[in-house]
Coordinates of C-alpha atoms in Angstrom, one line a residue:
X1 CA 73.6 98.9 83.2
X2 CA 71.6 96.2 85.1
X3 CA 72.5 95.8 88.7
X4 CA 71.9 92.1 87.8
X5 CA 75.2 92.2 85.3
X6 CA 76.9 92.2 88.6
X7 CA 76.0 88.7 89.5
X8 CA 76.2 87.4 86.3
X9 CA 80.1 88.8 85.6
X10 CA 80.5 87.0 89.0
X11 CA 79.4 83.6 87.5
X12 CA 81.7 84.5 84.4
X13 CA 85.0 85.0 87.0
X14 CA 84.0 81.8 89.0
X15 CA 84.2 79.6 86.4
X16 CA 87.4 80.9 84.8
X17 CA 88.8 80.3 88.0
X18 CA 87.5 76.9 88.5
X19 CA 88.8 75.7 84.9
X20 CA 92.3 77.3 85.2
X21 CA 92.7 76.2 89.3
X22 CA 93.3 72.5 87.3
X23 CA 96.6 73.6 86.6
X24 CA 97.7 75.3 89.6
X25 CA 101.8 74.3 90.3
X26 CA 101.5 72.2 87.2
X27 CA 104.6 74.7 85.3
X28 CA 101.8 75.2 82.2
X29 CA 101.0 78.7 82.0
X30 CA 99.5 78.8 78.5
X31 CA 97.2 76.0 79.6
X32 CA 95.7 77.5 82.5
X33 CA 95.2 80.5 80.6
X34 CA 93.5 78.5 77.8
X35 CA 90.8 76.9 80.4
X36 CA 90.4 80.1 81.9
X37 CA 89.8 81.9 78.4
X38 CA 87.4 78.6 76.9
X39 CA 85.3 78.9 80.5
X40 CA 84.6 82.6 80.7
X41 CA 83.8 83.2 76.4
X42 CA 81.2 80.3 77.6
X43 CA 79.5 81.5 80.2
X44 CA 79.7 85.0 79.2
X45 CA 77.2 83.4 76.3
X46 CA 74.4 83.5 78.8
X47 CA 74.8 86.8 80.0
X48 CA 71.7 89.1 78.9
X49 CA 73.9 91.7 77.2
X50 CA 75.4 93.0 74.1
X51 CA 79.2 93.3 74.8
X52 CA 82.1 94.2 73.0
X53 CA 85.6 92.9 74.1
X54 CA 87.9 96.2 74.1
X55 CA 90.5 94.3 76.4
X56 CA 91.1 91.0 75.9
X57 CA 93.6 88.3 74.6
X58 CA 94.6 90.4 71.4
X59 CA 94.0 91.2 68.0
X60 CA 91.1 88.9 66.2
X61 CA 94.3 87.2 64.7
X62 CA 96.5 86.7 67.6
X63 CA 93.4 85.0 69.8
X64 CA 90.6 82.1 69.3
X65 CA 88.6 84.1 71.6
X66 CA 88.0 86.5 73.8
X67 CA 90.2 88.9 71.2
X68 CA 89.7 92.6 70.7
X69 CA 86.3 93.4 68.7
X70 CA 84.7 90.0 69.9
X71 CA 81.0 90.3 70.8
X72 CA 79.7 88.5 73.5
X73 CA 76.5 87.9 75.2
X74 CA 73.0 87.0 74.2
X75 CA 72.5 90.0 72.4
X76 CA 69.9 91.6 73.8
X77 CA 70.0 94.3 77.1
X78 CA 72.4 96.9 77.7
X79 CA 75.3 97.9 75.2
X80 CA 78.8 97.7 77.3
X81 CA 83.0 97.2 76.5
X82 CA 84.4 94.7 78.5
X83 CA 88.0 94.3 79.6
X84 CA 88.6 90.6 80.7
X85 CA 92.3 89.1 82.0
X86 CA 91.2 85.3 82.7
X87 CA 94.0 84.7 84.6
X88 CA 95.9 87.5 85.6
X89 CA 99.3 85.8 86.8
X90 CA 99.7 83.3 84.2
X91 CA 103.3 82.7 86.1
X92 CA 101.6 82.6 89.6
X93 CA 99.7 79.6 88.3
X94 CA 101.8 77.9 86.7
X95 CA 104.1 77.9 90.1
X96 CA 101.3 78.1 92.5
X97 CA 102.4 81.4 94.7
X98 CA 100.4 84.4 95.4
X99 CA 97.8 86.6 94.1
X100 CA 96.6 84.9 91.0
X101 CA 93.1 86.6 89.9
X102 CA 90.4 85.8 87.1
X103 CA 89.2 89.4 86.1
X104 CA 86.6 91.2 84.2
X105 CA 85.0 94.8 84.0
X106 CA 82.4 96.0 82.3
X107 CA 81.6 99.6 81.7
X108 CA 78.6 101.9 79.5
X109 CA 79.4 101.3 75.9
X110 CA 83.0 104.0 74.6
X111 CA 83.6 104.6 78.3
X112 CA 86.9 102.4 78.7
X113 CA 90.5 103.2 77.1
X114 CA 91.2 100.7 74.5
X115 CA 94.6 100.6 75.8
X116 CA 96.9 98.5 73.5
X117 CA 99.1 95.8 75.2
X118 CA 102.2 98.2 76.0
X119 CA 103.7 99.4 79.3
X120 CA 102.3 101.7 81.7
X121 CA 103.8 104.0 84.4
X122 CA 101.4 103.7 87.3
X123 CA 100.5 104.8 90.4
X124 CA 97.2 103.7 92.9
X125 CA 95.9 104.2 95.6
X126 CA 93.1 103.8 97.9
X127 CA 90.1 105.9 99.0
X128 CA 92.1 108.1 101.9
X129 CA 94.4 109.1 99.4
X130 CA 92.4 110.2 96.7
X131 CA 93.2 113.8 94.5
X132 CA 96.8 113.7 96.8
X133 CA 98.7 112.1 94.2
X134 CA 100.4 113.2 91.3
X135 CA 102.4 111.1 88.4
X136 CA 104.5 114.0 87.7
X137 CA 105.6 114.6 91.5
X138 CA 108.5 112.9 92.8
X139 CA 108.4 109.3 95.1
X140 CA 109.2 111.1 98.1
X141 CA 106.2 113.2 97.5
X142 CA 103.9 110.9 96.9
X143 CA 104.9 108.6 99.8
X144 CA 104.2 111.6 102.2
X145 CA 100.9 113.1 100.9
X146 CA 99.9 109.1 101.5
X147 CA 101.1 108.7 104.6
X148 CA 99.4 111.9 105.5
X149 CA 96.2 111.1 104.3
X150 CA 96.2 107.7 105.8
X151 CA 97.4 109.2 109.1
X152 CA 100.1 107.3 109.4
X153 CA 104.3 107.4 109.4
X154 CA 106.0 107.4 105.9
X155 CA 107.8 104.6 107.7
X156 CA 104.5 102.3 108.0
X157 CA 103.4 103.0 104.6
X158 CA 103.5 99.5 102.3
X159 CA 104.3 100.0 98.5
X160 CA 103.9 97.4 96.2
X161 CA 106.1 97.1 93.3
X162 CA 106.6 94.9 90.5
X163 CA 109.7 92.7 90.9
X164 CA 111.8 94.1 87.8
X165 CA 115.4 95.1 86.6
X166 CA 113.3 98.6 85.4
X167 CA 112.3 99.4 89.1
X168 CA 115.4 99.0 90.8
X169 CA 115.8 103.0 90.9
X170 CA 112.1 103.2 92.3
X171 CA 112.7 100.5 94.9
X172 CA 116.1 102.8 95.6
X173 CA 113.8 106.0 95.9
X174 CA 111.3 104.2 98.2
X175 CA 113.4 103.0 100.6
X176 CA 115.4 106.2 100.9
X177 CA 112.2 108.1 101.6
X178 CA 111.9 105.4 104.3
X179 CA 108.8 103.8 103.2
X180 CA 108.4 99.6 103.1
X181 CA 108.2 97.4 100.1
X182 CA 106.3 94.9 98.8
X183 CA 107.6 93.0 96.0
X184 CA 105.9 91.2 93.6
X185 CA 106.5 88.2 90.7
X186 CA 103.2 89.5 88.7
X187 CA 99.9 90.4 89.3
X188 CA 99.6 94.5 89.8
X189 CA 95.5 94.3 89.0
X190 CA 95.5 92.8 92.8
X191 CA 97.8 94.9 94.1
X192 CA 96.2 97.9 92.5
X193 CA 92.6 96.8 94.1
X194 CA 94.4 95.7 97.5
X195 CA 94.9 99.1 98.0
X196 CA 91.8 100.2 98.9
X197 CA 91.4 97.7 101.3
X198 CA 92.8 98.4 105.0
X199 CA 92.8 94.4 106.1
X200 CA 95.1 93.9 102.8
X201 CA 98.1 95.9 104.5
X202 CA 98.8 97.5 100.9
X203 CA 99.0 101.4 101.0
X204 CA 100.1 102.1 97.3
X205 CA 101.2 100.8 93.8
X206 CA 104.0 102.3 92.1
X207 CA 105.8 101.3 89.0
X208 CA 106.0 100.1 85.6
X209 CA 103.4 97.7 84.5
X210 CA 101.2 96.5 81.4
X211 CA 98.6 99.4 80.2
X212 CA 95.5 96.4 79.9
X213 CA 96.1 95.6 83.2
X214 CA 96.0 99.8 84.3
X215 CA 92.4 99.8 82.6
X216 CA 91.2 96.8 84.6
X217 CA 92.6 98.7 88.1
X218 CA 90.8 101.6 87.5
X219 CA 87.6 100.3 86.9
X220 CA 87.7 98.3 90.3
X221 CA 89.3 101.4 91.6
X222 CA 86.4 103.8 90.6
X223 CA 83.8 100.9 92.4
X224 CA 85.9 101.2 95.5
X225 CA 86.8 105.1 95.2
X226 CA 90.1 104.6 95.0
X227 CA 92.4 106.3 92.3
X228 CA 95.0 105.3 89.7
X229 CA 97.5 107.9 87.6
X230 CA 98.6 106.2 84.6
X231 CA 101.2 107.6 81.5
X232 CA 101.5 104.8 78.4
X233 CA 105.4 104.2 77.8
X234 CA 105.2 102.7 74.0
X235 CA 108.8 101.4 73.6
X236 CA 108.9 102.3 69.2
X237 CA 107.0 104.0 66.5
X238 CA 104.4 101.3 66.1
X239 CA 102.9 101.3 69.7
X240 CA 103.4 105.5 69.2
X241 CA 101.0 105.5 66.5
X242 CA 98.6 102.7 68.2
X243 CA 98.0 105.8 70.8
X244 CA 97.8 108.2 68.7
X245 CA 94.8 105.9 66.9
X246 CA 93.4 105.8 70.6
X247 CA 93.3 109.6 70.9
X248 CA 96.3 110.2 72.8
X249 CA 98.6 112.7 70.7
X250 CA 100.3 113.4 73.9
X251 CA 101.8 110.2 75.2
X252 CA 103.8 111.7 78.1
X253 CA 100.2 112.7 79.3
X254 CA 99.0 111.6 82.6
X255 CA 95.6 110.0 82.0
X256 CA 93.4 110.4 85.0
X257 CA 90.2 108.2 86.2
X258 CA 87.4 109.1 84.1
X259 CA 90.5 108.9 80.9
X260 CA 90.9 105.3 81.7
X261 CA 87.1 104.4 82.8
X262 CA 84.5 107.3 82.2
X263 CA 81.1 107.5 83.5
X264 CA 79.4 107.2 86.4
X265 CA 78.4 103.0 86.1
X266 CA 81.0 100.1 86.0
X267 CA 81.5 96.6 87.3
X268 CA 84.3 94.3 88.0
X269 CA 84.9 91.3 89.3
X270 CA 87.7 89.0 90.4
X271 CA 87.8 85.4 91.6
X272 CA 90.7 84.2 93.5
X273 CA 92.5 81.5 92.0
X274 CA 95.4 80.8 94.4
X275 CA 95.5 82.6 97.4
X276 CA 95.9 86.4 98.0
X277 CA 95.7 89.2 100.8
X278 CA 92.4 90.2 99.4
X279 CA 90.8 86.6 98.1
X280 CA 91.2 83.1 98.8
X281 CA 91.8 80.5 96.1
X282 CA 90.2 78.2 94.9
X283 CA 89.9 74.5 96.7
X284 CA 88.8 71.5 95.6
X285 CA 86.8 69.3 97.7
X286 CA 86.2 65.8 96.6
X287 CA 82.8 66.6 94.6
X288 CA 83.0 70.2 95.8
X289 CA 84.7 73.1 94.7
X290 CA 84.8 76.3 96.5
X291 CA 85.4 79.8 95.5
X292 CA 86.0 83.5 96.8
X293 CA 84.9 86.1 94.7
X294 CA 84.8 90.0 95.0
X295 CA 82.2 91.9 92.7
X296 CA 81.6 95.8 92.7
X297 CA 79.8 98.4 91.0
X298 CA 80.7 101.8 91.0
X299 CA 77.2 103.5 90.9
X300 CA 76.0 102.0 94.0
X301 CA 79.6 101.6 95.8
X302 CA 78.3 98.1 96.7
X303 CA 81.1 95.8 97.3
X304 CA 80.1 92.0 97.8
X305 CA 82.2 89.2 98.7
X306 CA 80.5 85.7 97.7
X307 CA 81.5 82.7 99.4
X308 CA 80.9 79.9 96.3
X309 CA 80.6 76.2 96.6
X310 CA 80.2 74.5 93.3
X311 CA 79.1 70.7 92.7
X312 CA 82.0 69.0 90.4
X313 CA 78.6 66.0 89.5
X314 CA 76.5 69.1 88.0
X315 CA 79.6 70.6 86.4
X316 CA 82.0 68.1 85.6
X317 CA 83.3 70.8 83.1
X318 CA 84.0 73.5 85.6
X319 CA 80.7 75.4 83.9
X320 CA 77.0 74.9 83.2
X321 CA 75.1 76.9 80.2
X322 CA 71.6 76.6 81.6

């Protein structure tokens, strides 16, 4: 891929996060997710590239755009899949709390898991702790080779967890092995990609959590050299034979870093929409927006954080095609 992709997924993430920052506490999830969704299928028409959405808003006949199969970009330069989440936190939005991301990644064209919107058992984890944890072993386990590899007392190791009825045995097992808990309303793509960042104060993810979103970690996980364990949970026959279609005839399989992003290139970005440990939100400024944006690409291990200010006059509509 072109290093130059890098800056250009950048201006895609900015502008999904400008359009759907509108509707921040405003209780209208569905609508930020539309603005989001309309700004980033536009700009991602001036990218030089011939994409292919693989994660997206759904099927062709479930979305307007940005659905599975889509092609986007100019058509011309290098062939790539592309998993987007325009707003990832839809609820964090809507009630203006924590965390709320716009995402993409981009990876060499057949190299991502087309992973169908179903649960996921996860686990992730930052650089220090990479080949130390397993998916089959038990919490306890995990929570110790961790806190080993990160030097540190089981006691100061930070989990973060999805705040669910399903985890409530998990958040027992945690606690027991003495480790601290972070829970969370939504958003594990940031909490996945905090994790490999010391300043963030997140050690590990654990827990049940949406299989698109498990894609999206690891490719920003394989940019930072981190790691994510992943094992699809389909919940009936249907979303059984949707991985069988994807290759997986084992589902109970634990599918590793190069199963959910191969290769040795990828990209991903993600622009803060409201606040977070890793990003700020966004904040408008009279005639002035301004953005905070983290973009990384896994053959270089460059990570860049871009400090935006946008002009509202040359934009009024959050984006600009030329």
């Amino acid at each position: 891929m072109e290093r130059s992709l890098s800056m250009e997924i950048a201006r895609v993430t900015e502008a999904a996060a400008l359009a759907s920052a509108r509707w921040m506490g405003r209780g209208e999830k569905e609508e930020a997710d539309g603005a989001a969704t309309e700004a980033m299928r536009t700009v991602f028409d001036t990218v030089p590239m011939r994409g292919t959405v693989v994660i997206g808003e759904g099927e062709k006949d479930e979305a307007p755009m940005l659905y599975i199969g889509e092609e986007v970009g100019l058509g011309e330069g290098p062939e790539v899949d592309i998993a987007v989440d325009p707003v990832e936190g839809t609820n964090i939005v809507a009630l203006g709390t924590w965390n709320a991301l716009c995402v993409v990644g981009i990876a060499n064209r057949g190299r991502l898991l087309h992973a169908p919107d179903m649960y996921m058992e996860k686990i992730a984890v930052g650089p220090e702790s990479v080949g130390k944890i397993d998916l089959d072993a038990s919490v306890e386990q995990n929570l110790k080779a961790v806190a080993e590899a990160k030097g540190k007392d089981i006691e100061d190791i930070v989990v973060v967890v999805l705040n669910r009825p399903r985890h409530d045995q998990l958040i027992k097992e945690i606690r027991e092995a003495g480790a601290r808990i972070k829970l969370i309303p939504d958003g594990d793509v940031a909490a996945s990609i905090n994790a490999a960042f010391d300043h963030t104060g997140v050690d590990v993810l654990m827990g049940v959590g949406g299989a698109p979103e498990g894609v999206l970690s690891a490719i920003g996980l394989k940019a930072l050299g981190g790691e994510i364990q992943g094992r699809l949970k389909p919940v009936d026959e249907e979303q059984e034979a949707r991985c069988r279609k994807m290759g997986i005839e084992d589902v109970n399989r634990v599918l590793k870093m190069d199963d959910l992003c191969g290769g040795d290139d990828a990209i991903f970005a993600a622009t803060g929409i409201t606040d977070g440990e890793l990003l700020q939100g966004v904040q408008f400024r009279g005639d002035k927006a301004t953005t905070e944006t983290v973009v990384m690409r896994a053959k270089s291990g460059t990570v860049r954080f871009i400090d935006g200010t946008h002009s509202l006059k040359k934009k009024p509509d959050l984006v600009i095609k030329d």
